[in-house]
Amino acid sequence: MIIGVGIDVAEIDRFGESLRRTPALADRLFLASELFLRSGERRGVASLAARFAAKEAVAKALGAPAGLHWTDCEVYVEPSGQPRLRVTGTVAARATELGVRSWHVSLSHDAGIASAVVIAEG
C-alpha cells in the first residue's frame, strides 16, 4: 500500500549558489557520507541538489510535518548504483507513525534541474 508520494525539483545553479553563499549549509542539510563519493572526492553540486530534492520529496511523502531534521534522512547509493534512503530520528518517527515500511527513490539531473521522486510504502 502506498502511504505517500513526494516529488521535488531544485535548480542546480541556484542550489550551488546557496551552498557557496552559506558555507555551513551543506553540513545542515547533509551527512558527511552524502557529501563525498566512495573515492573520497567531494560530490558535485548537481548530485547534491538531487539529494536535497529527495529530502524535500521525503517530507512531502510524509505529509510535510514541521520538525523534520534534514540529516535524519540519508540518500546513499548501493554498489549497483541504485539510490536508497535511510531514515532515522524525526523522519523515522513520522514514517513509523504513518506505517511506512519501505522507500523507493529516483534521482535525476539534467538541463540545470535536479529532481527526485519518493514513494513511501506500507
XYZ file of C-alpha atoms in Angstrom, residues 10-111:
102
model
C 15.924 22.033 -7.473
C 17.598 24.498 -9.796
C 21.224 23.320 -9.754
C 22.901 26.734 -10.189
C 20.673 28.321 -7.553
C 21.345 25.466 -5.136
C 25.093 25.748 -5.762
C 24.969 29.495 -5.135
C 23.194 28.878 -1.818
C 25.949 26.458 -0.803
C 28.658 28.992 -1.759
C 26.894 31.899 -0.039
C 26.281 29.927 3.188
C 29.225 27.559 3.748
C 27.634 25.878 6.801
C 24.502 24.992 4.823
C 25.928 21.741 3.456
C 26.531 20.439 6.983
C 22.959 21.346 7.992
C 21.470 19.520 5.008
C 23.742 16.515 4.526
C 25.627 13.862 6.445
C 29.344 13.587 5.689
C 28.643 10.329 3.838
C 26.367 12.233 1.430
C 28.925 14.955 0.692
C 31.621 12.625 -0.625
C 31.888 9.863 -3.203
C 33.330 6.469 -2.255
C 36.613 7.643 -3.774
C 36.774 10.452 -1.202
C 36.162 13.114 -3.845
C 33.569 15.760 -2.967
C 30.208 15.096 -4.607
C 29.241 17.575 -7.352
C 26.586 20.262 -6.984
C 24.128 18.528 -9.346
C 24.303 15.346 -7.274
C 23.841 17.278 -4.023
C 20.901 19.182 -5.490
C 19.252 15.862 -6.396
C 19.806 14.600 -2.856
C 18.286 17.780 -1.459
C 15.282 17.292 -3.762
C 14.962 13.733 -2.405
C 14.881 15.009 1.176
C 12.168 17.510 0.218
C 10.257 14.713 -1.539
C 10.500 12.541 1.604
C 8.980 15.353 3.665
C 6.145 15.669 1.134
C 5.538 11.906 1.137
C 5.211 12.139 4.934
C 2.695 14.988 4.735
C 5.287 17.761 5.242
C 5.054 17.905 9.051
C 7.037 20.524 10.966
C 10.101 19.434 12.904
C 11.796 17.023 10.499
C 15.593 17.287 10.521
C 17.387 17.215 7.165
C 20.129 14.911 8.424
C 17.569 12.350 9.648
C 17.166 11.332 6.009
C 20.228 9.993 4.224
C 20.440 9.329 0.496
C 23.021 6.645 -0.211
C 23.923 4.549 -3.235
C 24.089 0.778 -3.352
C 27.070 -0.848 -5.105
C 24.725 -1.404 -8.065
C 24.322 2.380 -8.355
C 20.718 2.383 -7.147
C 19.876 5.235 -4.756
C 18.322 4.322 -1.414
C 17.020 6.152 1.645
C 17.996 5.587 5.261
C 15.797 7.364 7.817
C 16.462 7.942 11.500
C 15.273 10.247 14.292
C 12.439 12.632 13.416
C 11.924 11.231 9.915
C 11.844 7.615 11.130
C 9.384 8.558 13.894
C 6.957 10.137 11.405
C 7.374 7.218 8.988
C 6.589 4.743 11.790
C 3.559 6.788 12.822
C 2.202 6.534 9.261
C 3.101 2.852 8.848
C 5.888 3.270 6.270
C 7.825 0.032 5.865
C 9.890 0.727 2.745
C 11.033 3.554 0.491
C 11.557 3.939 -3.236
C 13.596 6.838 -4.608
C 14.591 8.019 -8.057
C 17.064 10.867 -8.674
C 17.839 12.763 -11.856
C 19.623 15.893 -13.019
C 19.641 17.373 -16.494
C 19.349 20.774 -18.208
